[in-house]
């Protein structure tokens, strides 16, 4: 044992330590686009939890563009200026409702506010005093929407679960028109921005109807089918396009084009509940070059910004609750989104009066242009490609480059006057319409019989096979039957000397005999039916 211990003491124990591998550097986040920076510039503010789901939001058309929110049996008025404070509270509230408030709409001067509820009542309030001035009752079921026309102070539009659209005289508290045509709840509507007499309504019967109060019999002038229950519908600023929301899609329709669908945006995962028009643009020397966008919100908690000029999504935002309503202020500085749990997600940008920036600022949100680049010189390759992606201005004259037509092989051969090669080429493609078209072209050039006489045995077999299959077809028989006779007369010796060609001729003979037999049968049937038809005509 004493001899073993020294050996144990001299032995060394080696340990291996694992070296931690170097982690790959994280990829840099992609830089935001100018438009994403614009929408992200809205300073987010959560308005305290209200009673229940925010069913409707509406901005006043007149400055300072206060907005109203409908929740449960009351509505609250907020000032956009208060959104900069940490504690946001309603500037005033109206609670003179007996049922859930469903829809809100300001008059074009911002002095009156119309609100509808599920009891079937529509009330018109003075915004300053919050006094109810008119009580409109005619709907026998809950009212789903109410809307003031964009160009009219005296009338009001409403629709509800009784499937009736009503056009009201507000001063007289009477219904001017009852518009029938929908077969289910009338959920939404909007008034034309260019005509005080036209408006649209959307229903759970999947249809959107265009109405004109000047049309007699109160019938809709146009109807489009969204394909799903329609949750919201809006006119786009031009007045010739509308956007409809239902299911998980937002669709754009061309009314001037007869109700043609222009595009369907299906980026939401759940039902789209509300849409509105937002604006984005640049200041140019005091003027504002604005571009319109469609803002959509849905039960999936997303707000999508859709550029319907380029037909693409330009921005997307996620919120922690299903979204029920959305609205955008006329001065493009405030956007509000109502959720199903009673929270209003408001966003406000700095005003242009508070920003000392140049002419490239985006509506008061600093400069969103990309970092300055070097001036392009003729020594740069990009110099010769500048301006190719620019959009034309309104007064520009467009010179369109004609698209090059891709010719088929037989067309190329015909252009080179290689008539026989063109015929052989098209016979090998087995497209009867192209074959007949080439034959007609050769007849017009008086070259068809010459091509037939120059065919070798294999090429002649292709021609006879084609004649066997299509000579008896009524649409081709006028040309092919005469050609068949000429081919047999001109190439009789070649046919006798080839067993393969004889087989093609036998097959051709059978098909012609079968066609003749069918024609005789049809003539016999015609002879039987004709006297019966004459007798029936006399009686």
Coordinates of C-alpha atoms in Angstrom, one line a residue:
X1 CA 0.0 0.0 0.0
X2 CA 2.9 2.3 0.8
X3 CA 4.3 1.9 -2.7
X4 CA 1.0 2.8 -4.4
X5 CA 0.4 6.1 -2.5
X6 CA 3.3 8.0 -4.1
X7 CA 2.0 7.0 -7.5
X8 CA -1.4 8.4 -6.6
X9 CA 0.1 11.6 -5.4
X10 CA 2.1 12.1 -8.6
X11 CA -0.9 11.6 -11.0
X12 CA -2.5 14.8 -12.3
X13 CA -6.2 15.1 -13.1
X14 CA -7.0 17.1 -16.2
X15 CA -10.3 18.8 -16.7
X16 CA -11.8 20.0 -19.9
X17 CA -13.9 23.2 -19.9
X18 CA -16.5 23.7 -22.6
X19 CA -16.0 26.9 -24.5
X20 CA -19.3 28.8 -25.0
X21 CA -19.8 29.3 -28.7
X22 CA -20.0 32.8 -30.0
X23 CA -23.6 33.7 -30.8
X24 CA -24.3 35.0 -34.2
X25 CA -25.0 38.7 -34.2
X26 CA -28.7 39.6 -34.3
X27 CA -29.9 40.8 -37.6
X28 CA -30.6 44.5 -37.7
X29 CA -34.2 45.4 -37.7
X30 CA -35.5 46.6 -41.0
X31 CA -35.8 50.4 -41.2
X32 CA -39.4 51.7 -41.2
X33 CA -40.9 53.1 -44.3
X34 CA -41.8 56.8 -44.3
X35 CA -45.5 55.8 -44.0
X36 CA -44.9 53.4 -41.1
X37 CA -43.1 56.3 -39.3
X38 CA -46.1 58.5 -40.0
X39 CA -48.6 56.1 -38.5
X40 CA -46.3 55.2 -35.6
X41 CA -45.9 58.9 -34.8
X42 CA -49.4 59.0 -33.2
X43 CA -48.7 59.2 -29.4
X44 CA -50.9 56.4 -28.0
X45 CA -53.2 57.1 -25.1
X46 CA -55.7 54.8 -23.5
X47 CA -58.9 56.4 -22.4
X48 CA -60.1 54.9 -19.1
X49 CA -62.3 51.9 -19.2
X50 CA -65.9 52.8 -20.1
X51 CA -69.0 50.9 -19.3
X52 CA -69.0 48.4 -22.2
X53 CA -68.0 47.9 -25.8
X54 CA -67.4 51.0 -27.9
X55 CA -70.0 50.5 -30.6
X56 CA -69.5 53.8 -32.5
X57 CA -67.0 56.7 -32.8
X58 CA -67.5 60.0 -34.7
X59 CA -65.5 63.2 -35.1
X60 CA -67.0 66.7 -35.4
X61 CA -66.4 68.2 -38.9
X62 CA -65.6 71.6 -37.4
X63 CA -62.5 72.6 -35.3
X64 CA -61.3 71.6 -32.7
X65 CA -62.9 68.3 -34.0
X66 CA -64.2 66.8 -30.7
X67 CA -65.2 63.2 -30.9
X68 CA -68.1 61.2 -29.5
X69 CA -68.0 57.6 -28.3
X70 CA -71.1 55.4 -27.8
X71 CA -70.9 52.9 -25.0
X72 CA -73.8 51.1 -23.4
X73 CA -76.8 53.5 -22.8
X74 CA -74.7 56.7 -22.9
X75 CA -72.4 58.6 -25.1
X76 CA -69.3 60.6 -24.1
X77 CA -67.7 63.7 -25.7
X78 CA -63.9 64.1 -25.7
X79 CA -61.6 66.9 -26.7
X80 CA -58.6 65.8 -28.8
X81 CA -56.5 68.4 -26.9
X82 CA -57.0 66.5 -23.7
X83 CA -55.2 63.4 -25.1
X84 CA -51.8 64.9 -24.3
X85 CA -52.6 64.6 -20.6
X86 CA -52.1 61.5 -18.6
X87 CA -55.6 61.5 -17.2
X88 CA -58.1 61.7 -20.0
X89 CA -61.7 62.1 -19.0
X90 CA -64.9 63.0 -21.0
X91 CA -65.5 66.7 -21.4
X92 CA -69.3 65.9 -21.2
X93 CA -71.7 63.0 -21.4
X94 CA -75.2 62.3 -22.4
X95 CA -77.2 59.6 -20.7
X96 CA -80.8 60.2 -21.8
X97 CA -81.1 56.8 -23.5
X98 CA -83.2 53.8 -22.4
X99 CA -81.3 51.2 -24.4
X100 CA -77.8 50.6 -25.9
X101 CA -76.6 53.4 -28.2
X102 CA -75.7 51.9 -31.6
X103 CA -74.6 54.8 -33.8
X104 CA -73.5 58.5 -33.8
X105 CA -73.2 61.2 -36.5
X106 CA -72.3 64.9 -36.4
X107 CA -74.0 67.4 -38.7
X108 CA -71.7 69.0 -41.2
X109 CA -71.4 72.2 -39.1
X110 CA -70.7 70.2 -35.9
X111 CA -73.5 71.9 -34.0
X112 CA -75.9 68.9 -33.8
X113 CA -75.3 65.3 -33.0
X114 CA -77.6 62.4 -33.9
X115 CA -77.6 59.2 -31.9
X116 CA -79.7 56.0 -32.3
X117 CA -80.3 53.2 -29.9
X118 CA -81.8 49.7 -29.8
X119 CA -85.2 50.9 -28.6
X120 CA -85.8 52.2 -32.2
X121 CA -85.4 55.9 -31.2
X122 CA -83.2 58.5 -32.8
X123 CA -82.4 61.6 -30.9
X124 CA -80.8 64.9 -32.1
X125 CA -78.8 66.8 -29.5
X126 CA -77.3 70.3 -29.3
X127 CA -73.6 69.6 -28.9
X128 CA -73.0 72.7 -26.6
X129 CA -75.9 72.3 -24.2
X130 CA -76.4 68.5 -24.7
X131 CA -80.2 69.2 -24.9
X132 CA -82.3 66.8 -27.0
X133 CA -83.9 68.8 -29.8
X134 CA -85.7 66.2 -31.8
X135 CA -86.9 62.6 -31.1
X136 CA -87.5 60.6 -34.2
X137 CA -89.4 57.4 -33.8
X138 CA -90.7 55.2 -36.7
X139 CA -88.5 52.1 -36.6
X140 CA -90.3 49.2 -35.0
X141 CA -87.0 47.3 -34.3
X142 CA -83.6 48.4 -33.0
X143 CA -81.8 51.1 -35.1
X144 CA -78.4 50.0 -36.2
X145 CA -77.0 53.2 -37.8
X146 CA -77.8 56.9 -38.3
X147 CA -76.0 59.3 -40.6
X148 CA -76.1 63.0 -41.5
X149 CA -75.6 63.7 -45.2
X150 CA -72.3 65.4 -46.0
X151 CA -73.9 68.2 -47.9
X152 CA -77.3 68.5 -46.2
X153 CA -78.3 70.0 -42.8
X154 CA -82.0 69.2 -43.0
X155 CA -82.2 65.5 -43.4
X156 CA -81.1 62.3 -41.7
X157 CA -80.6 58.7 -42.8
X158 CA -81.2 55.6 -40.7
X159 CA -81.6 51.9 -40.9
X160 CA -82.2 49.0 -38.5
X161 CA -83.3 45.5 -37.8
X162 CA -86.7 46.0 -39.5
X163 CA -84.8 45.9 -42.8
X164 CA -86.1 49.4 -43.7
X165 CA -84.0 52.4 -44.6
X166 CA -85.6 55.7 -43.6
X167 CA -84.9 59.2 -44.9
X168 CA -86.0 61.8 -42.3
X169 CA -87.0 65.5 -42.3
X170 CA -85.3 66.4 -39.0
X171 CA -87.1 69.7 -38.6
X172 CA -90.6 68.2 -39.1
X173 CA -89.7 65.0 -37.2
X174 CA -91.2 63.0 -40.1
X175 CA -90.2 60.3 -42.5
X176 CA -89.7 61.5 -46.1
X177 CA -89.0 58.1 -47.7
X178 CA -89.3 54.5 -46.6
X179 CA -86.8 52.6 -48.7
X180 CA -87.5 48.8 -48.9
X181 CA -85.3 46.2 -50.5
X182 CA -83.1 44.6 -47.9
X183 CA -84.0 41.2 -46.6
X184 CA -82.1 41.3 -43.3
X185 CA -80.8 43.8 -40.7
X186 CA -79.6 47.1 -42.2
X187 CA -76.3 47.4 -40.3
X188 CA -74.5 50.4 -41.8
X189 CA -74.7 53.2 -44.3
X190 CA -72.9 56.3 -45.7
X191 CA -73.8 59.4 -47.7
X192 CA -72.2 60.5 -50.9
X193 CA -69.5 63.2 -50.6
X194 CA -70.5 64.7 -53.9
X195 CA -74.3 64.5 -53.9
X196 CA -76.8 65.2 -51.2
X197 CA -79.3 62.9 -52.9
X198 CA -77.3 59.6 -52.9
X199 CA -76.3 57.2 -50.2
X200 CA -75.5 53.5 -49.7
X201 CA -76.6 51.0 -47.1
X202 CA -75.1 47.6 -46.1
X203 CA -77.1 44.7 -44.7
X204 CA -76.7 41.2 -43.2
X205 CA -78.3 39.9 -46.4
X206 CA -74.8 40.3 -47.9
X207 CA -75.9 43.1 -50.2
X208 CA -75.0 46.8 -50.5
X209 CA -77.6 49.0 -52.2
X210 CA -77.1 52.5 -53.7
X211 CA -80.1 54.8 -53.3
X212 CA -81.1 58.0 -54.9
X213 CA -83.9 60.0 -53.3
X214 CA -84.9 61.4 -56.7
X215 CA -85.8 58.0 -58.1
X216 CA -89.5 57.2 -58.0
X217 CA -90.9 54.0 -56.3
X218 CA -88.1 54.2 -53.7
X219 CA -86.0 51.5 -55.5
X220 CA -82.3 51.1 -55.3
X221 CA -80.4 52.2 -58.3
X222 CA -77.5 49.7 -57.9
X223 CA -76.7 46.6 -55.9
X224 CA -73.5 44.7 -55.2
X225 CA -73.0 41.5 -53.3
X226 CA -70.2 41.4 -50.7
X227 CA -70.6 37.7 -50.1
X228 CA -70.7 38.0 -46.3
X229 CA -72.9 39.9 -43.8
X230 CA -71.9 43.6 -44.3
X231 CA -70.5 45.2 -41.1
X232 CA -69.6 48.6 -42.5
X233 CA -69.6 50.6 -45.7
X234 CA -68.1 53.9 -46.7
X235 CA -67.8 56.2 -49.7
X236 CA -64.3 57.0 -50.7
X237 CA -63.6 60.7 -51.2
X238 CA -64.0 60.7 -55.0
X239 CA -67.6 59.6 -54.7
X240 CA -67.2 57.0 -57.5
X241 CA -65.8 54.2 -55.3
X242 CA -67.1 52.6 -52.1
X243 CA -65.5 50.2 -49.6
X244 CA -67.4 47.4 -47.9
X245 CA -66.4 45.4 -44.9
X246 CA -67.7 42.0 -44.0
X247 CA -66.3 38.6 -43.0
X248 CA -62.5 39.0 -43.0
X249 CA -62.4 41.1 -46.2
X250 CA -62.6 44.7 -47.3
X251 CA -63.7 45.1 -50.9
X252 CA -63.6 48.2 -53.1
X253 CA -66.3 48.7 -55.7
X254 CA -66.5 51.0 -58.7
X255 CA -70.0 52.5 -58.8
X256 CA -69.4 54.4 -62.1
X257 CA -68.3 51.2 -63.7
X258 CA -71.7 49.6 -62.8
X259 CA -70.8 48.0 -59.5
X260 CA -67.6 46.3 -60.6
X261 CA -65.3 44.9 -57.8
X262 CA -61.9 46.6 -58.0
X263 CA -60.1 44.8 -55.3
X264 CA -60.6 42.5 -52.3
X265 CA -58.3 43.0 -49.3
X266 CA -58.3 39.9 -47.0
X267 CA -55.5 40.5 -44.5
X268 CA -57.6 40.2 -41.4
X269 CA -58.0 36.8 -39.6
X270 CA -61.4 37.5 -38.1
X271 CA -64.4 39.7 -38.9
X272 CA -63.7 43.3 -40.0
X273 CA -66.0 45.4 -37.8
X274 CA -65.4 49.0 -38.9
X275 CA -63.6 51.0 -41.6
X276 CA -62.9 54.7 -42.2
X277 CA -60.9 56.9 -44.5
X278 CA -57.5 58.3 -43.2
X279 CA -55.2 60.7 -44.9
X280 CA -51.4 60.8 -45.3
X281 CA -49.3 63.2 -47.3
X282 CA -46.6 65.9 -47.4
X283 CA -46.6 69.6 -47.1
X284 CA -45.4 71.4 -50.2
X285 CA -44.9 75.1 -49.9
X286 CA -47.9 75.6 -47.7
X287 CA -50.2 73.3 -49.7
X288 CA -50.8 69.7 -48.7
X289 CA -50.5 66.9 -51.2
X290 CA -52.7 64.3 -49.5
X291 CA -53.3 60.7 -50.2
X292 CA -56.2 58.7 -48.8
X293 CA -56.0 55.4 -47.0
X294 CA -58.6 52.9 -45.8
X295 CA -58.3 52.2 -42.0
X296 CA -59.9 48.8 -41.0
X297 CA -60.2 47.2 -37.6
X298 CA -61.4 43.7 -36.7
X299 CA -62.0 41.2 -34.0
X300 CA -58.5 39.9 -34.5
X301 CA -57.2 43.1 -32.7
X302 CA -55.4 44.5 -35.7
X303 CA -55.7 47.9 -37.4
X304 CA -54.7 47.7 -41.1
X305 CA -53.8 50.7 -43.3
X306 CA -54.7 50.0 -46.9
X307 CA -53.4 52.1 -49.9
X308 CA -56.1 51.6 -52.5
X309 CA -54.1 53.4 -55.1
X310 CA -51.3 50.8 -55.0
X311 CA -53.6 48.0 -53.7
X312 CA -51.4 47.0 -50.8
X313 CA -51.2 47.1 -47.0
X314 CA -48.8 49.9 -45.9
X315 CA -49.0 49.6 -42.1
X316 CA -50.4 47.3 -39.4
X317 CA -50.9 47.7 -35.7
X318 CA -51.9 45.1 -33.0
X319 CA -54.0 46.0 -30.0
X320 CA -54.7 43.8 -26.9
X321 CA -58.4 43.5 -27.5
X322 CA -61.0 42.9 -30.2
X323 CA -61.7 46.2 -32.0
X324 CA -65.2 47.4 -32.7
X325 CA -65.0 50.9 -34.3
X326 CA -62.5 53.3 -35.8
X327 CA -62.5 57.0 -36.7
X328 CA -60.0 59.5 -38.1
X329 CA -60.2 63.3 -37.5
X330 CA -60.7 65.7 -40.4
X331 CA -57.4 67.5 -39.6
X332 CA -55.5 64.2 -39.8
X333 CA -54.0 64.6 -36.3
X334 CA -56.1 62.2 -34.2
X335 CA -57.3 58.6 -34.7
X336 CA -59.4 56.7 -32.2
X337 CA -60.2 53.0 -32.0
X338 CA -62.9 51.5 -29.8
X339 CA -62.5 48.0 -28.3
X340 CA -64.9 45.4 -27.0
X341 CA -63.8 45.8 -23.4
X342 CA -64.6 49.5 -23.2
X343 CA -61.1 51.0 -23.8
X344 CA -60.6 53.7 -26.4
X345 CA -57.1 53.5 -28.0
X346 CA -56.5 57.1 -29.0
X347 CA -53.5 58.5 -30.9
X348 CA -52.5 62.1 -31.5
X349 CA -49.7 63.7 -33.4
X350 CA -48.0 67.1 -32.8
X351 CA -49.5 69.9 -34.7
X352 CA -47.6 71.5 -37.6
X353 CA -47.7 74.8 -35.7
X354 CA -45.4 73.1 -33.0
X355 CA -42.8 71.8 -35.4
X356 CA -40.1 73.9 -36.9
X357 CA -39.4 71.9 -40.0
X358 CA -38.9 72.3 -43.7
X359 CA -41.2 71.8 -46.6
X360 CA -40.6 68.0 -46.5
X361 CA -42.5 67.6 -43.2
X362 CA -45.4 65.2 -43.1
X363 CA -48.4 67.1 -41.6
X364 CA -46.4 68.3 -38.6
X365 CA -44.6 65.0 -38.0
X366 CA -41.0 66.1 -38.7
X367 CA -39.3 65.0 -41.8
X368 CA -40.0 61.4 -42.9
X369 CA -37.8 61.5 -45.9
X370 CA -35.0 59.1 -46.1
X371 CA -31.5 60.3 -45.3
X372 CA -30.0 62.7 -47.8
X373 CA -28.3 61.0 -50.7
X374 CA -25.4 62.2 -52.9
X375 CA -26.5 64.2 -55.9
X376 CA -26.5 61.8 -58.9
X377 CA -24.0 62.6 -61.6
X378 CA -23.8 61.3 -65.2
X379 CA -20.9 59.2 -64.0
X380 CA -23.2 57.0 -61.9
X381 CA -25.2 54.2 -63.3
X382 CA -28.3 55.1 -61.3
X383 CA -28.3 58.5 -63.1
X384 CA -29.7 56.9 -66.2
X385 CA -32.5 55.2 -64.3
X386 CA -33.7 58.1 -62.3
X387 CA -37.4 58.9 -62.5
X388 CA -38.5 55.5 -63.8
X389 CA -40.5 54.6 -60.7
X390 CA -42.1 58.1 -60.4
X391 CA -45.9 58.4 -60.7
X392 CA -47.2 60.7 -63.4
X393 CA -48.7 64.0 -62.3
X394 CA -52.2 65.1 -63.2
X395 CA -51.1 67.2 -66.2
X396 CA -48.5 64.8 -67.6
X397 CA -48.8 63.3 -71.0
X398 CA -48.1 59.6 -70.9
X399 CA -46.3 57.9 -73.8
X400 CA -47.1 54.2 -73.5
X401 CA -44.6 51.6 -74.9
X402 CA -46.4 49.0 -76.9
X403 CA -46.1 45.5 -75.6
X404 CA -44.2 43.1 -77.9
X405 CA -46.5 40.4 -79.2
X406 CA -45.0 36.9 -78.7
X407 CA -45.6 35.0 -82.0
X408 CA -46.1 31.3 -82.2
X409 CA -43.6 29.2 -84.2
X410 CA -46.0 28.8 -87.2
X411 CA -46.6 32.6 -87.3
X412 CA -42.8 33.2 -87.4
X413 CA -42.5 30.7 -90.3
X414 CA -45.4 32.4 -92.2
X415 CA -43.7 35.8 -91.8
X416 CA -40.6 34.2 -93.4
X417 CA -42.8 32.7 -96.2
X418 CA -41.8 29.1 -95.2
X419 CA -45.3 27.9 -96.0
X420 CA -44.6 24.1 -95.9
X421 CA -42.7 24.3 -92.6
X422 CA -45.5 26.4 -91.1
X423 CA -48.1 23.7 -92.0
X424 CA -45.9 20.9 -90.7
X425 CA -45.2 22.8 -87.5
X426 CA -48.9 23.4 -86.7
X427 CA -49.9 19.8 -87.6
X428 CA -47.4 18.6 -85.0
X429 CA -49.0 20.8 -82.3
X430 CA -52.4 19.0 -82.6
X431 CA -54.5 22.2 -82.2
X432 CA -57.2 22.1 -84.8
X433 CA -58.1 25.8 -84.6
X434 CA -54.5 26.8 -85.3
X435 CA -54.2 24.2 -88.1
X436 CA -57.4 25.5 -89.9
X437 CA -56.2 29.1 -89.4
X438 CA -52.9 28.3 -91.1
X439 CA -54.7 26.5 -93.9
X440 CA -57.0 29.5 -94.5
X441 CA -53.9 31.8 -94.6
X442 CA -52.3 29.5 -97.2
X443 CA -55.5 29.4 -99.2
X444 CA -55.4 33.3 -99.2
X445 CA -51.8 33.1 -100.4
X446 CA -52.7 30.4 -102.9
X447 CA -50.0 28.1 -101.5
X448 CA -51.9 25.3 -99.8
X449 CA -52.0 22.9 -102.7
X450 CA -48.3 23.5 -103.4
X451 CA -47.5 22.7 -99.8
X452 CA -49.5 19.5 -100.0
X453 CA -47.7 18.4 -103.1
X454 CA -44.3 18.9 -101.4
X455 CA -45.0 16.9 -98.3
X456 CA -43.0 13.7 -97.7
X457 CA -44.6 10.4 -96.6
X458 CA -44.4 11.1 -92.9
X459 CA -45.7 14.7 -93.2
X460 CA -48.5 13.4 -95.5
X461 CA -49.4 10.9 -92.8
X462 CA -49.8 13.8 -90.2
X463 CA -52.1 15.6 -92.7
X464 CA -54.3 12.5 -93.3
X465 CA -54.5 11.8 -89.6
X466 CA -55.7 15.4 -89.0
X467 CA -58.3 15.1 -91.8
X468 CA -59.5 11.8 -90.4
X469 CA -60.1 13.4 -86.9
X470 CA -61.6 16.7 -88.0
X471 CA -62.9 16.6 -91.6
X472 CA -66.4 15.6 -90.5
X473 CA -66.7 18.3 -87.8
X474 CA -69.3 20.9 -89.0
X475 CA -67.2 23.9 -88.1
X476 CA -64.2 22.7 -90.2
X477 CA -65.9 20.5 -92.9
X478 CA -66.4 23.4 -95.4
X479 CA -62.6 23.6 -95.8
X480 CA -61.4 20.2 -94.9
X481 CA -63.7 18.0 -97.1
X482 CA -62.6 19.9 -100.2
X483 CA -59.0 19.6 -99.1
X484 CA -59.4 15.8 -98.5
X485 CA -60.6 15.3 -102.1
X486 CA -57.6 17.3 -103.5
X487 CA -55.1 15.4 -101.3
X488 CA -56.4 12.0 -102.6
X489 CA -56.3 13.2 -106.2
X490 CA -52.8 14.8 -106.0
X491 CA -51.0 12.1 -103.9
X492 CA -52.8 8.9 -105.1
X493 CA -49.5 7.2 -106.2
X494 CA -47.8 7.9 -102.9
X495 CA -50.8 6.5 -101.0
X496 CA -50.8 3.3 -103.1
X497 CA -47.1 2.7 -102.4
X498 CA -47.4 3.1 -98.6
X499 CA -49.2 0.8 -96.2
X500 CA -49.3 3.4 -93.5
X501 CA -51.0 5.9 -95.8
X502 CA -53.5 3.3 -96.9
X503 CA -54.4 2.8 -93.3
X504 CA -55.0 6.5 -92.9
X505 CA -57.2 6.5 -96.0
X506 CA -59.3 3.6 -94.7
X507 CA -59.8 5.3 -91.4
X508 CA -60.8 8.5 -93.2
X509 CA -63.3 6.5 -95.4
X510 CA -64.9 5.0 -92.3
X511 CA -65.4 8.3 -90.6
X512 CA -66.9 9.9 -93.7
X513 CA -69.3 6.9 -94.2
X514 CA -70.3 7.1 -90.5
X515 CA -71.0 10.8 -91.0
X516 CA -73.1 10.1 -94.1
X517 CA -75.1 7.5 -92.2
X518 CA -75.8 10.0 -89.4
X519 CA -76.9 12.6 -91.8
X520 CA -79.3 10.2 -93.5
X521 CA -80.8 9.3 -90.1
X522 CA -81.2 13.0 -89.3
X523 CA -82.9 13.6 -92.6
X524 CA -85.3 10.7 -91.9
X525 CA -86.1 12.1 -88.5
X526 CA -86.6 15.6 -90.0
X527 CA -89.1 14.0 -92.6
X528 CA -91.1 12.5 -89.8
X529 CA -91.2 15.6 -87.6
X530 CA -91.9 18.2 -90.3
X531 CA -95.5 17.1 -91.1
X532 CA -96.2 17.0 -87.3
X533 CA -95.0 20.5 -86.9
X534 CA -97.1 21.8 -89.8
X535 CA -100.2 20.1 -88.3
X536 CA -99.4 21.6 -84.9
X537 CA -99.0 25.1 -86.5
X538 CA -102.4 24.9 -88.2
X539 CA -104.2 24.0 -85.0

